[in-house]
Every structure is written in C-alpha cells, then in structure tokens.
Short mmCIF file of C-alpha atoms in Angstrom, two decimals:
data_model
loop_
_atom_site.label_atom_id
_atom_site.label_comp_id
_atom_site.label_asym_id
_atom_site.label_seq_id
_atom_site.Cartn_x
_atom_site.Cartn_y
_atom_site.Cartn_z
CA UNK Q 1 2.58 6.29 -5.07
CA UNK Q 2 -0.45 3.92 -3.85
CA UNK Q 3 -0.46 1.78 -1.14
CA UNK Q 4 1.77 2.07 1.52
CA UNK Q 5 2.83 -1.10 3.70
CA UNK Q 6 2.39 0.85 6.65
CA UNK Q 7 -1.25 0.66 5.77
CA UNK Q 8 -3.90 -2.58 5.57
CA UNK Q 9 -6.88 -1.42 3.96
CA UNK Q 10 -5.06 0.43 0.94
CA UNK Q 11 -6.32 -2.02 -1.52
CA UNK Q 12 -10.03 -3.23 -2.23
CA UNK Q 13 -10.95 -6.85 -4.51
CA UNK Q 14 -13.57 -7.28 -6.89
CA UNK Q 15 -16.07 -5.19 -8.92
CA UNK Q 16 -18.91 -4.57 -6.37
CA UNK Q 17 -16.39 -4.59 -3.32
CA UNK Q 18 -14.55 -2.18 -4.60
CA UNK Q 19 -17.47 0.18 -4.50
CA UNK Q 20 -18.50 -0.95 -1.34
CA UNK Q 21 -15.25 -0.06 0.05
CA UNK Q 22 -13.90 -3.28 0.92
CA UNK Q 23 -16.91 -3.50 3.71
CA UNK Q 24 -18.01 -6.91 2.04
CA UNK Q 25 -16.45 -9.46 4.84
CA UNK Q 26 -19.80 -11.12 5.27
CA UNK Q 27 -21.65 -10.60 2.36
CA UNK Q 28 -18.38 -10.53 -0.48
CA UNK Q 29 -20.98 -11.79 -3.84
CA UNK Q 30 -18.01 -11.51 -6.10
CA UNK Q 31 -14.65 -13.32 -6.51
CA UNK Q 32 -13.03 -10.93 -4.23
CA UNK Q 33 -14.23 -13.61 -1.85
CA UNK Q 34 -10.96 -15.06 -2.55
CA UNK Q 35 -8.99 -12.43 -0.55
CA UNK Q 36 -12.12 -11.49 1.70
CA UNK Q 37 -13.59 -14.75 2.73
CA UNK Q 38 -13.20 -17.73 1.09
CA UNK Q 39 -16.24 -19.57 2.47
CA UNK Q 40 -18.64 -17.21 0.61
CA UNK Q 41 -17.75 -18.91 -2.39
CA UNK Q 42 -20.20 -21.78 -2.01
CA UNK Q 43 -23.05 -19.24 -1.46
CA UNK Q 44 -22.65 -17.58 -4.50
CA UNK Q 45 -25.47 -18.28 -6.74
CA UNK Q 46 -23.46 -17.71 -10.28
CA UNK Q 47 -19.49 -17.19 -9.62
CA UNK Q 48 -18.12 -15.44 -12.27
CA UNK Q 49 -14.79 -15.10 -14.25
CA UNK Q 50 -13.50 -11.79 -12.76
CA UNK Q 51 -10.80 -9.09 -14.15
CA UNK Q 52 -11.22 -6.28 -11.66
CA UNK Q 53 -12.33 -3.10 -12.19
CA UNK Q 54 -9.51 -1.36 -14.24
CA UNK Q 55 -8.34 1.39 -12.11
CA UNK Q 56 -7.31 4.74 -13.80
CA UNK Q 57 -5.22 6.78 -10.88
CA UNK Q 58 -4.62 10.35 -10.46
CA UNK Q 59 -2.03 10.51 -7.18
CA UNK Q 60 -0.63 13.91 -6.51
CA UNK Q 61 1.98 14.07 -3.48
CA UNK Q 62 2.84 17.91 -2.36
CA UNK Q 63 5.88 18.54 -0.16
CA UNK Q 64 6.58 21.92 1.32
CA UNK Q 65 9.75 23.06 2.56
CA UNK Q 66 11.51 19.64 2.58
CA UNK Q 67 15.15 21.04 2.84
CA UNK Q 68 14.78 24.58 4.27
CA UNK Q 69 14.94 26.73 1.67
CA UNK Q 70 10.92 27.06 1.23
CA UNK Q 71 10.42 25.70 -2.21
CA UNK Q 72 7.16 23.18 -2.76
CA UNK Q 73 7.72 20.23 -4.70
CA UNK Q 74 4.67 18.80 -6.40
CA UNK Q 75 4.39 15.04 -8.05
CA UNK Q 76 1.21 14.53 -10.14
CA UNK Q 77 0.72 10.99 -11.31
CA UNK Q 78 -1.54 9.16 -13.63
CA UNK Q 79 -1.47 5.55 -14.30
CA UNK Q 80 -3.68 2.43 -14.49
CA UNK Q 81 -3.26 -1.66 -13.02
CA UNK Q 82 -5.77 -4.12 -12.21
CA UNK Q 83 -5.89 -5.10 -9.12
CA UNK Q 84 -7.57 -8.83 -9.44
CA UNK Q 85 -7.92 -11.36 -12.18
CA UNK Q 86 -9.78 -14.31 -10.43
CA UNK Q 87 -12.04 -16.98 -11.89
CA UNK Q 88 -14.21 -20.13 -10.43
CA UNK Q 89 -14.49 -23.44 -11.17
CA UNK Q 90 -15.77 -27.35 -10.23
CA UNK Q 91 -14.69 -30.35 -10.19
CA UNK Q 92 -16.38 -33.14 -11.02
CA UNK Q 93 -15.61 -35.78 -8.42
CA UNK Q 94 -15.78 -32.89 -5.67
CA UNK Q 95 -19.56 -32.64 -5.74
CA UNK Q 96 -20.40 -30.02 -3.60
CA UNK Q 97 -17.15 -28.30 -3.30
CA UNK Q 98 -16.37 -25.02 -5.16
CA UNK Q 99 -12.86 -23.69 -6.20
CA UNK Q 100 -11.29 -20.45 -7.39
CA UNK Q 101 -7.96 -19.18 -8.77
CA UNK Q 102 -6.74 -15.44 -7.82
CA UNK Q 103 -3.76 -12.96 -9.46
CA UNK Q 104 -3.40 -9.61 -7.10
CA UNK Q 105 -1.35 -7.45 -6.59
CA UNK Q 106 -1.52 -7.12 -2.52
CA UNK Q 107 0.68 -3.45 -2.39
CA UNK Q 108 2.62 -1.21 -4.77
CA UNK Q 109 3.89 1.58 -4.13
CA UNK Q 110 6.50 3.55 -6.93
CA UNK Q 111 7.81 6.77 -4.97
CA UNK Q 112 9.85 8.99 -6.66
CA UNK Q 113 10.80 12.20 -5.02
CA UNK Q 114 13.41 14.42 -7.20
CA UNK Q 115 14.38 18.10 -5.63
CA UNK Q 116 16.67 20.72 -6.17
CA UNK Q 117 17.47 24.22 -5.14
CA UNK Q 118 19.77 27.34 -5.63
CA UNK Q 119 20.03 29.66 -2.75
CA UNK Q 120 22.81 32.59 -1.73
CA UNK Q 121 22.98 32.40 2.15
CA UNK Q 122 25.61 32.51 4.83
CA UNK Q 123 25.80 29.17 5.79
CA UNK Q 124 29.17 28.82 7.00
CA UNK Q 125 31.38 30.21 9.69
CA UNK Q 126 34.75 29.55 8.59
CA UNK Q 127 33.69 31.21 4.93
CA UNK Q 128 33.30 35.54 5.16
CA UNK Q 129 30.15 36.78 3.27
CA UNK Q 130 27.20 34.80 1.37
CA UNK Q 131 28.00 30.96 0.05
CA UNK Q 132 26.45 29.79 -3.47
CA UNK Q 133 24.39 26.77 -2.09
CA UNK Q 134 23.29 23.72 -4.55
CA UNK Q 135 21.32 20.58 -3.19
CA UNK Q 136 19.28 17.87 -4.54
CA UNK Q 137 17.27 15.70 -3.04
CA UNK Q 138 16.45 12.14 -4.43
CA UNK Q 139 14.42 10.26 -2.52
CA UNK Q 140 13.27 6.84 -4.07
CA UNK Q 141 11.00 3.69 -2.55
CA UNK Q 142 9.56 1.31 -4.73
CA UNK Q 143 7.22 -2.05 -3.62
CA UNK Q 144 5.20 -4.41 -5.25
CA UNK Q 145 3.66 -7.47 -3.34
CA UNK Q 146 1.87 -10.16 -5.78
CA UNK Q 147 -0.45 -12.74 -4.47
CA UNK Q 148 -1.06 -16.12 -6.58
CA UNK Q 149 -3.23 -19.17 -5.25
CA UNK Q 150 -6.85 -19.73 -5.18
CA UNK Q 151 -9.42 -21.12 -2.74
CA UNK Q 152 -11.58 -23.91 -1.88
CA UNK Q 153 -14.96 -23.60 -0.15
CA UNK Q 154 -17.65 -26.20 1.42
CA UNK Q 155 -21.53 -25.51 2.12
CA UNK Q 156 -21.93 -28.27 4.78
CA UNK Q 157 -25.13 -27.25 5.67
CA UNK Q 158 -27.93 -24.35 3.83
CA UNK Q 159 -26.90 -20.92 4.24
CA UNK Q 160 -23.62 -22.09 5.78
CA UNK Q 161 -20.06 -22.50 4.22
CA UNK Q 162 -16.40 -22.50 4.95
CA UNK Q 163 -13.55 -21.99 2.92
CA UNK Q 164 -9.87 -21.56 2.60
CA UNK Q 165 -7.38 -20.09 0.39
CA UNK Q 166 -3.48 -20.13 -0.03
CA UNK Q 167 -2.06 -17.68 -1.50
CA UNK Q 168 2.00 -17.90 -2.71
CA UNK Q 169 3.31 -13.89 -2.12
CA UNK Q 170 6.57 -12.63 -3.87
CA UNK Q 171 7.44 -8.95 -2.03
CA UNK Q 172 9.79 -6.91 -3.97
CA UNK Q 173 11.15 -3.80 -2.18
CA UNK Q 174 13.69 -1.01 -2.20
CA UNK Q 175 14.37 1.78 -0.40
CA UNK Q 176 16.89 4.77 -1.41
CA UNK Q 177 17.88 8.45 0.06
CA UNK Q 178 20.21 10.25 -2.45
CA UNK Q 179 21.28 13.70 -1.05
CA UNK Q 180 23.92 16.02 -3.28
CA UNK Q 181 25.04 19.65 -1.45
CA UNK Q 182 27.67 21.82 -2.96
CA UNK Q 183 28.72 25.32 -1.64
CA UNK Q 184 31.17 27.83 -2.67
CA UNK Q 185 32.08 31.12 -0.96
CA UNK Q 186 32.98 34.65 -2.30
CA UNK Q 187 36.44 33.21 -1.85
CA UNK Q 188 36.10 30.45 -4.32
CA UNK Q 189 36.44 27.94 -1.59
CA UNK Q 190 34.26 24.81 -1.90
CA UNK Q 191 32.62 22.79 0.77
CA UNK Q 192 30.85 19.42 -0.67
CA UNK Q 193 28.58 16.63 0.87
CA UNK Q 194 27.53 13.78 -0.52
CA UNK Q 195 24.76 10.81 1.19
CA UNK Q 196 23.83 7.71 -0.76
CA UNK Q 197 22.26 4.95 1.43
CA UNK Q 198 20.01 1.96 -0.67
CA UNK Q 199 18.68 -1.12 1.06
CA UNK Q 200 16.57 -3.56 -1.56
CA UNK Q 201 15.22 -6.98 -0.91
CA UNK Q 202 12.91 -9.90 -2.50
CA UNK Q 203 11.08 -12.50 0.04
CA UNK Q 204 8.48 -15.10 -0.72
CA UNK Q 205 5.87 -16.53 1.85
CA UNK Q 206 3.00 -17.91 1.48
CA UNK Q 207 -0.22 -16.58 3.35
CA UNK Q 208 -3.66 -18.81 4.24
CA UNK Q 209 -7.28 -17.18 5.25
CA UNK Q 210 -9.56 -19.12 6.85
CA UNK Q 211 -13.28 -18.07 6.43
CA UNK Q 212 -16.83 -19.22 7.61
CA UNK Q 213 -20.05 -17.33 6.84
CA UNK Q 214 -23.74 -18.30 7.36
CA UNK Q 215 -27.39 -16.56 6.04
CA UNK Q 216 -30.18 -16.09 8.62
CA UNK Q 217 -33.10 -14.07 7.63
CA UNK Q 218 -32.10 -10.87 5.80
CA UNK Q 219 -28.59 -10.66 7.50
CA UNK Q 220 -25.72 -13.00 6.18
CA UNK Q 221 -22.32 -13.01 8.44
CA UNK Q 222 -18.82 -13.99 7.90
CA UNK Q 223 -15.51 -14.00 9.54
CA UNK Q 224 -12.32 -14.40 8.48
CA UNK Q 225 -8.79 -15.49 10.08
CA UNK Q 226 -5.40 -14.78 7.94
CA UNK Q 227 -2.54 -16.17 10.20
CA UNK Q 228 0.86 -14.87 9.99
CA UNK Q 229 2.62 -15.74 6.90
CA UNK Q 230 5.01 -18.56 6.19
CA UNK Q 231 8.21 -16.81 5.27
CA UNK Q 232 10.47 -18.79 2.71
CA UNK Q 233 13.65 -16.96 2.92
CA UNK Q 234 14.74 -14.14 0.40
CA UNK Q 235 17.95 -12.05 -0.74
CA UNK Q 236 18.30 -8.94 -0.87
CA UNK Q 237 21.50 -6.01 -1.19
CA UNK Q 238 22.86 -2.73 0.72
CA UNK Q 239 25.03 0.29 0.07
CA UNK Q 240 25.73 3.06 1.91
CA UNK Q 241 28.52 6.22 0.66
CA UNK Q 242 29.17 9.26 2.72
CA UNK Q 243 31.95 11.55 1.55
CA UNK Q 244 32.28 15.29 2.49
CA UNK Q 245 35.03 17.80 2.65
CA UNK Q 246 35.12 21.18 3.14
CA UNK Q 247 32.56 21.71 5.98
CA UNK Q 248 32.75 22.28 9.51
CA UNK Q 249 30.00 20.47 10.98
CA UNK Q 250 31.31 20.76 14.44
CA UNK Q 251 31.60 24.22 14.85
CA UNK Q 252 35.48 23.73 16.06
CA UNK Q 253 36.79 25.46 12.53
CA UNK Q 254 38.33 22.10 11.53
CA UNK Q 255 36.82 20.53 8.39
CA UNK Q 256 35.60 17.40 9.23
CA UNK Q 257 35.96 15.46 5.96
CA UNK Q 258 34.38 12.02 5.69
CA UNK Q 259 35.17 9.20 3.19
CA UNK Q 260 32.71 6.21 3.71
CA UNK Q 261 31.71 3.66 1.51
CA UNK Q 262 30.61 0.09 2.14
CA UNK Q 263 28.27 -2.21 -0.47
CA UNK Q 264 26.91 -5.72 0.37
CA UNK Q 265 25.03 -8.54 -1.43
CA UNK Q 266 23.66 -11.71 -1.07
CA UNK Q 267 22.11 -11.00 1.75
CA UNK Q 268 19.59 -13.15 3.82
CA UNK Q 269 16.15 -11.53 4.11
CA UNK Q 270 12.87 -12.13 5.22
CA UNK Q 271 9.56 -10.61 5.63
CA UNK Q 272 6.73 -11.15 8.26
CA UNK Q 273 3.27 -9.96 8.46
CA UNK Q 274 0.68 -10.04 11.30
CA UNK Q 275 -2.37 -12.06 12.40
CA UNK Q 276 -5.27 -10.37 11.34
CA UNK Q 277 -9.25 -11.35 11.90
CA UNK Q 278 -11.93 -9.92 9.88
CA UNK Q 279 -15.71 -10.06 10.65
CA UNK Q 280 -19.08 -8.39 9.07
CA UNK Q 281 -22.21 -8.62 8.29
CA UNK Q 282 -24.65 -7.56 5.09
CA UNK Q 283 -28.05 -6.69 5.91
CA UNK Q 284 -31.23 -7.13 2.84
CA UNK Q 285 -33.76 -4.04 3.14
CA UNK Q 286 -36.68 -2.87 1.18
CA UNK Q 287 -39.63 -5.05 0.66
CA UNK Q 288 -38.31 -7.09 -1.52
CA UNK Q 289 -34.78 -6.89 -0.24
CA UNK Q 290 -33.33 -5.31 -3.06
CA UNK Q 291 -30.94 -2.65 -1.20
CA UNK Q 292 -28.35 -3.33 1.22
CA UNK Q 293 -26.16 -2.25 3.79
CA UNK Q 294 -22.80 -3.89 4.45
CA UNK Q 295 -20.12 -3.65 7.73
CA UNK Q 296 -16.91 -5.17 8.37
CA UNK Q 297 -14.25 -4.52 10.84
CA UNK Q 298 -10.35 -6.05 10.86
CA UNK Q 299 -7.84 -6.35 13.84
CA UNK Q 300 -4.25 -6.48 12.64
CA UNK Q 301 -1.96 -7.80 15.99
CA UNK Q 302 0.88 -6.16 16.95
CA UNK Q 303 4.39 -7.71 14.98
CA UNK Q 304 7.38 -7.34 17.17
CA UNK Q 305 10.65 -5.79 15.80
CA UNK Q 306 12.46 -8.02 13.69
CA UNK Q 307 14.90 -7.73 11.15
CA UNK Q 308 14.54 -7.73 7.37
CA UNK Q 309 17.65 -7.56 6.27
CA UNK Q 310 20.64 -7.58 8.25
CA UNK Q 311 24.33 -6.41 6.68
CA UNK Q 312 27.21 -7.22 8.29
CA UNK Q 313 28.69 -4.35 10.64
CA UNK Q 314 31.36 -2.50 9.01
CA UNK Q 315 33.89 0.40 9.63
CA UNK Q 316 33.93 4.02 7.59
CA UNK Q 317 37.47 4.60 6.48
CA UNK Q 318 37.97 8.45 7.44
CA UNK Q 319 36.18 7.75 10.31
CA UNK Q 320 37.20 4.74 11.98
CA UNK Q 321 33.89 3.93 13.34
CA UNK Q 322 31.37 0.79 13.23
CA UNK Q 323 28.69 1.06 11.70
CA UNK Q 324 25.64 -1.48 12.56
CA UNK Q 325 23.07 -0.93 9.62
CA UNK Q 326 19.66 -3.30 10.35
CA UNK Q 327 16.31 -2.93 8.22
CA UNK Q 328 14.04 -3.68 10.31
CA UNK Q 329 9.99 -4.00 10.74
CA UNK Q 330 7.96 -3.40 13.92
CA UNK Q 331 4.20 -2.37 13.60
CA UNK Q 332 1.41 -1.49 16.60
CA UNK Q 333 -2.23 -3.38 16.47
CA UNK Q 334 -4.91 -1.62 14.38
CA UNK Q 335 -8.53 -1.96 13.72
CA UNK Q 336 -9.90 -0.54 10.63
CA UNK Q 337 -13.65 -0.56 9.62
CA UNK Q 338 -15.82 0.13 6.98
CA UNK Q 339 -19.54 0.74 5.81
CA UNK Q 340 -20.86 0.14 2.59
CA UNK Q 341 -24.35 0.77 0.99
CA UNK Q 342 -26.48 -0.55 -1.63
CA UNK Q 343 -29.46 1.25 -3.49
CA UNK Q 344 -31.46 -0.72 -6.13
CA UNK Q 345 -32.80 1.03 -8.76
CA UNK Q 346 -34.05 -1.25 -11.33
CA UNK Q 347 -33.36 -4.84 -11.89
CA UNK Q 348 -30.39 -3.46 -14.58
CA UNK Q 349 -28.74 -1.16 -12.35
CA UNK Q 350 -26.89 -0.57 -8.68
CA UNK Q 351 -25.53 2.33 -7.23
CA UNK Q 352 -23.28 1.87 -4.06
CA UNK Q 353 -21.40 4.14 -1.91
CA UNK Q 354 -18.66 2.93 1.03
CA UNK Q 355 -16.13 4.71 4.04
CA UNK Q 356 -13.19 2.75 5.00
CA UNK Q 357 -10.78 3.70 7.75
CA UNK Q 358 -6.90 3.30 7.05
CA UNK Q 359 -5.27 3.83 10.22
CA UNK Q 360 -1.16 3.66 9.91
CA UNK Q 361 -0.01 0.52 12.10
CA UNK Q 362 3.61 2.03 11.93
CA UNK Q 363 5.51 3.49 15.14
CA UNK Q 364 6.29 7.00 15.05
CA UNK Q 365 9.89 6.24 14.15
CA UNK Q 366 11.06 8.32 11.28
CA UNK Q 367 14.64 7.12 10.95
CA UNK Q 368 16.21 6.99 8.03
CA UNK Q 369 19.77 7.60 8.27
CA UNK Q 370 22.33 4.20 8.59
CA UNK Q 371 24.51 6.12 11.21
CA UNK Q 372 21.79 5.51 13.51
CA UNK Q 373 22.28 2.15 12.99
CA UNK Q 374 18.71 0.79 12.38
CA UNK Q 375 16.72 1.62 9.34
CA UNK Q 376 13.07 1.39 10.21
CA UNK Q 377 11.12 -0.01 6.83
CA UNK Q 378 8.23 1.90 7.22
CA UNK Q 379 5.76 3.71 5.21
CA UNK Q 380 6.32 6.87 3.34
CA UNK Q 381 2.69 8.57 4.67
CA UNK Q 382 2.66 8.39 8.09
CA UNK Q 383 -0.70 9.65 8.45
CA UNK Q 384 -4.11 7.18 8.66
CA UNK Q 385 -6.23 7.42 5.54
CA UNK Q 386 -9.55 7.21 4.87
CA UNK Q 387 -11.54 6.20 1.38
CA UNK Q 388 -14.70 7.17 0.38
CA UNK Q 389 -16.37 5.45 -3.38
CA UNK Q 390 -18.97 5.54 -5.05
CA UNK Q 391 -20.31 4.23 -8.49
CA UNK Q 392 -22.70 1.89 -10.30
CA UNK Q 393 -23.31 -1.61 -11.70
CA UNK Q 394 -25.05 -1.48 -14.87
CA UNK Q 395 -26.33 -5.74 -15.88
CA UNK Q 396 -26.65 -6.73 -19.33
CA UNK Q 397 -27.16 -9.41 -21.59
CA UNK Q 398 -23.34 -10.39 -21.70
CA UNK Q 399 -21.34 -8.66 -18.25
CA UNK Q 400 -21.90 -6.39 -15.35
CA UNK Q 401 -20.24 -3.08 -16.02
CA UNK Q 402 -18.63 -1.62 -12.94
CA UNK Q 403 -17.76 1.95 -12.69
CA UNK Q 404 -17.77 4.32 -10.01
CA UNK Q 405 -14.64 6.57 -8.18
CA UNK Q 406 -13.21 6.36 -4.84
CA UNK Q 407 -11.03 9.32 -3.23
CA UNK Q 408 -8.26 9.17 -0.38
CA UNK Q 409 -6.40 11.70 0.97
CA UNK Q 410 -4.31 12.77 3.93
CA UNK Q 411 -2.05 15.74 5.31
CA UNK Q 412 0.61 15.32 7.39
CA UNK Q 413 3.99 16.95 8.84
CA UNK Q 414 7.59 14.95 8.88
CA UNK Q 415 11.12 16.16 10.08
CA UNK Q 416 13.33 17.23 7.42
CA UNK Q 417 16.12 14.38 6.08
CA UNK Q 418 18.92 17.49 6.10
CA UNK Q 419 18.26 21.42 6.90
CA UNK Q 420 19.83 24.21 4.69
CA UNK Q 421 20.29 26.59 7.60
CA UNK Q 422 19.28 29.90 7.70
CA UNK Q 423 22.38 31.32 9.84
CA UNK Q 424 26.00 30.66 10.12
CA UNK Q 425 26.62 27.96 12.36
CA UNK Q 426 23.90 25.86 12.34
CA UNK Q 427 23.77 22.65 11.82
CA UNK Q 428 22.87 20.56 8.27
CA UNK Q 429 22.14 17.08 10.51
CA UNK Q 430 19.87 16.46 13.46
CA UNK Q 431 17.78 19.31 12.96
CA UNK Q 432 14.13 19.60 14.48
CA UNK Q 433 13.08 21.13 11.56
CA UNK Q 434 9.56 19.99 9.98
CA UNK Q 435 8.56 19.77 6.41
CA UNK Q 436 4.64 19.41 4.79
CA UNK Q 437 3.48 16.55 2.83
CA UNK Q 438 -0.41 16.36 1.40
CA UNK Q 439 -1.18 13.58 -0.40
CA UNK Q 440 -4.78 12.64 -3.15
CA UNK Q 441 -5.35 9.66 -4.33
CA UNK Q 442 -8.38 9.31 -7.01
CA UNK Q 443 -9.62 6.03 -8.55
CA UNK Q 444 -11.67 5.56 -11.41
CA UNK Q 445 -13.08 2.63 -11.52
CA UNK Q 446 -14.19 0.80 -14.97
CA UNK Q 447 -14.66 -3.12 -15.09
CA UNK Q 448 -16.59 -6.61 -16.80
CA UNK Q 449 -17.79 -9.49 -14.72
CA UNK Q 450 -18.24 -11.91 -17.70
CA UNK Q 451 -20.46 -15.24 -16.69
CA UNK Q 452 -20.33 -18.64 -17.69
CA UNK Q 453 -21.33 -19.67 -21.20
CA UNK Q 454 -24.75 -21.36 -19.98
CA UNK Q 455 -25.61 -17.87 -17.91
CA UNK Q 456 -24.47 -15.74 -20.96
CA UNK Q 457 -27.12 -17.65 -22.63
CA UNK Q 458 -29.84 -17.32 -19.95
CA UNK Q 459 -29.03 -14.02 -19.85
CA UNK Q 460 -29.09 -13.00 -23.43
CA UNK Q 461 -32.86 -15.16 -23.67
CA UNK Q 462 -33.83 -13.27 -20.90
CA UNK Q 463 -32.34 -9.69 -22.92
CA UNK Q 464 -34.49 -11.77 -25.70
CA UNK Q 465 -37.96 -12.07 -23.54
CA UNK Q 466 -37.78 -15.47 -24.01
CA UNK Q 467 -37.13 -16.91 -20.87
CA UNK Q 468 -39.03 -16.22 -17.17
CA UNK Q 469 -38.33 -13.54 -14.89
CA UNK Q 470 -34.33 -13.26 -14.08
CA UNK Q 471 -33.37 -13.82 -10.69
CA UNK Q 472 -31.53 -10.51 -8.92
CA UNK Q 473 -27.97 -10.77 -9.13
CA UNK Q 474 -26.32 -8.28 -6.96
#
C-alpha cells in the first residue's frame, strides 16, 4: 500500500538519508547520492558498499462507508523490501573520477481492497416491500517502478564536484474495479449488476540527474536537475464487462438490462514523468562541527495530459453506444521540502530526526468509470502526506548500523464508486455520496553500510587501539 505515484517524496535512499528524511540534497554522505545528487560522490571521503536500511512496514488503510451501507473496512499490512542496493567503485585509467552502481525500487504500491455486505432495504420501486441486497466490492491497483544504472562524478576543483547518473526504469502497473450487486424481493424476483473494468501496462524509459555541489566553510550545497524521462515504448492490455438485468435505473419502470463486454491487447503504451530540480544545503555546528542540520527543497513541473494507454473505441452490444476508454496522466507543479537534523553523541554514535512534505501533484479528478470515457491514472490517496523519522547510527569496527522509524499518515474523504441507496428510487450511479479513508504508514528501519576491505582494516586497528585517532565519519 506504499507509495503512491501521485506522490514524489514517498520514498527516501540510503542509511543516513533515510533518517534525515530525504533532506540530504546538498550534503547526501551516503550512496543515496546516486538518486539525490550524483556530484556528491567525489566528496565522499570513504564511499561505501550500500544495501539500504531493511524496511519492516506496518500500513493500515481504513475505509468507512464505501458503498452506503455504513460498514468500515480495515486493511492491516506488514511486510519488508529494501529500497537500495548501491555500491562505488574506480577505475584505474579515470584518475580522479568516481563511479557507482544503483538497484531501487523508485514506487510500489500493492492495493488490495476486498468488501462485502448484506443488507434488507427497499431499494427498488418496481419490487413491493424490503429487497435482500448482496454487493462486493473489489478494488485492486498494483505498481512497481525499478531503477537500474549508476553514476559518474568529477571534483574539478576542492570542495567542488559534478556528477551524473542514468538510470534504465521498467514501470509495471495495473489498475482494476470489480463491483458484484445482487437483489431479490419478497417476490422472488431478482435484479443483478455486474462492473469489471482492468487497464494494465509495462513501459521502460530511462531517466538522467544532473548534480553539482560545492563546500564553503561549514555549509556544503548542491543542486540537482532530473529532466523528463526518455520513454521507450511499452504494451500494455484492457477489459471492460458491464451486464445487468433486472433493475430500473431510470426510474421509467422498464428494466434497463445491459450486456457489454469488450477486451483488448497489445496495446501501445507509454509513460512520462516531469522535470524536477532539487536544491539544499547541510550546515556543520558545534565546536567541532560534529552536529548538523540539513534542508532541501524539489519543484516537480506541471506534465500536461497525455495518454498512457489508448484502446481502440468500441460499441456495447445491448447498448449500441461508443465507448472511448483513454488512461491517461496529467499532474499540477509541486514543491515539497524537508528538514533534517543531526546530534553527535560520541564518535560511535548519531541520532537524527527529519520532516518531509508530500504534497499530491494529482488533479482533483476522481474518475474511474470507462463510460466516462477517460480513466484518469492517478493515485489511490488523494491527500498530501507528510513523514516524520527518527533513529540512530551506531559505528563499529566492521559497518554502521542504521536503525531508527519514520511515520506517515493522512485522512481524507472520496466519492463513493456505487451507492446502496437508502430509499426506493434512488439512484446506484452518479451519486454525491462521500466515503472515509485514513491511512498509517510505519517504517522500521534496520541496515549495514559495510566499507572497503582496507577501511575494514583501519577500522578494526583503530577498534584494536592500534592505529591514531579515527577521522568522523558521518
């Protein structure tokens, strides 16, 4: 149930950026430079081999009254992923020049939403008395983005360097809205609906950052530019079935059965994403600048509508009708920002604490019906987040241990897919009818930074007193 493609900041890289929030765009000091700003790679003093913090997640998703008849659905969720595996490296005819490999995974999201009620109520006209009423709901969107490539990066200068990286993204996505009702009267009369629409794709792209960065004094700086992507085409499928009989919908005392049923493959697809550019800064306190404070801010630009995903029109058999059915994408320009803070305790252990804003960059379009002819591919939570973390870097003789927890959550209020009515006459579609969905997300964070051989060696001499005062590593 993670992160949402509606949202930017869902993810964080890297051990001690992770704590920090993601608030580490000038002053990144682990291989989450990578995705954050490649140029801070040749200012590291002792790049690492990196698996991310291993991140343990409780998600719970509460919805309230999604079909009318006042039930709460509740989803609780516990799972675990890394989010980076990312290591450094030289060559040696590129004196001067550093290098890095990365493995994220950029989004997932795996919502499953399964509902289903029993209710006596007089629902329809045409039937005399109470109706037995049973609906399900089955709402389904699944996503996983994974990033592959690595980066370069070039100190020109002292306390200066730029970098690049390329990353090679495969997006998998699908999106499915499953709804089941089934009545019968005191008359043994039955009324049935049934609403199956699924749209699923796979595009590739590939997606460059361009980063500088540069020390002065206590404050180092760093920007960051990650142009649009390079789409390089994808495939993807659709199917939409509507079939009812039995119901009055109109209100005319006529049944108005429907039989429609259409499936496509093969089809083209594609996926964009917007510019973005990323700056911050990391600022040394304390006498002998062991604490910190860190600040970065991102502007996402505004990506037109396009399509996705476009099946050919076709006509529903009972109804006679065309039906246009488009995926598309359109998101609004957001700036998210963050704060991050560093507190030195002894020259073995770190604590940090960060805020991150996650403001939604989707439109407040909530469609998700084909018969209104455009599907818009946005995110499930339509509310902006915000994550708060916290935790600790403890150094010894072999690998910094990471741990620490970070929290998200949100409330927000969406209009109901289909309404069980609550008097004759009413209508299932269209309705204006709200439900409630609340949403936690808790991360606990537990990870290695492993060294080179030679520093495992300094390191254990120095574990050893037999070697000079270490120099800080944060």
């Amino acid at each position: 149930m993670n992160a949402q493609d509606g949202h930017y900041w869902s993810e964080q890289y890297g051990n001690r950026s992770l704590l920090l929030a993601g608030a580490v765009v000038g002053s990144v000091e682990d291989l989450g430079a990578a995705f954050y700003n490649p140029s801070r790679l040749a200012l590291i003093d002792n790049p690492s081999f990196l698996l991310s913090a291993k991140v343990y997640e409780f998600q719970s998703l509460k919805i309230e009254d999604a079909l009318g008849s006042g039930d709460i659905i509740k989803n609780d969720e516990f799972s675990s992923s890394p989010a980076l595996a990312a290591g450094s490296f030289r060559l040696p005819f590129a004196e001067g020049h550093h290098f890095s490999y990365a493995f994220l995974t950029r989004y997932q999201s795996d919502i499953n939403i399964f509902y289903r009620t029993e209710i006596t109520r007089d629902i329809f006209d045409e039937y005399p008395g109470q109706e037995l009423l049973i609906g399900t709901l089955d709402w389904t969107k699944r996503l996983r983005e994974e990033w592959f490539g690595g980066a370069w990066s070039y100190s020109p200068k002292k306390n200066f360097g730029i970098g690049v990286s390329l990353f090679y993204a495969q997006r998998k996505q699908s999106n499915s809205l499953n709804v089941r009702m089934n009545a019968l009267s005191q008359s043994n009369e039955g009324a049935d609906y049934y609403n199956d629409v699924n749209m699923s794709y796979a595009a590739k792209g590939l997606i460059t950052k361009i980063g500088a960065s540069w020390v002065k004094g206590r404050t180092s700086y760093g920007i960051t530019i990650t142009p649009p992507r390079l789409r390089l085409g994808g495939k993807g499928s659709f199917r939409y079935e509507e079939f009812m009989n039995g119901v009055d919908n109109s209100g005319d005392f006529v049944d108005d059965d429907v039989f429609i049923s259409n499936s496509q493959s093969d089809l083209d697809a594609a996926y964009n994403s917007s510019l973005s550019i990323a700056v911050g800064a990391g600022v040394k306190l304390g006498q002998r600048e062991q604490h910190g404070v860190h600040f970065s801010a991102e502007w996402f630009s505004k990506l037109d509508a396009y399509q996705i995903m476009d099946p050919a029109p076709f006509v529903g058999q009972s109804t006679g009708l065309e039906i246009n059915a488009v995926l598309y994408d359109e998101l609004k320009s957001v700036v998210n920002f963050g704060i991050g803070g560093e507190l030195y305790f002894s020259e073995h252990f770190n604590t940090y604490v960060g805020f991150s804003t996650d403001f939604l960059a989707q439109y407040d379009n909530e469609s998700t019906s084909i018969l209104n002819e455009e599907v818009y591919n946005g995110s499930f939570l339509r509310s902006n987040l915000f994550h708060f973390s916290f935790g600790g870097v403890l150094d010894t003789s072999i690998a910094d241990i990471t741990f620490g927890l970070l929290y998200t959550g949100s409330s927000e209020e969406l209009s109901r897919p289909i309404n069980i009515p609550d008097n004759p006459g009413e209508t299932f579609f269209n309705s204006d009818e709200t439900f409630m969905v609340d949403y936690t997300r808790v991360r606990f964070v537990f990870g290695f930074t492993f060294p080179f051989a030679e520093d495992v060696e300094q390191k254990t001499m120095e574990a050893l007193g037999l070697s000079g005062k270490k120099k800080n590593r944060r």
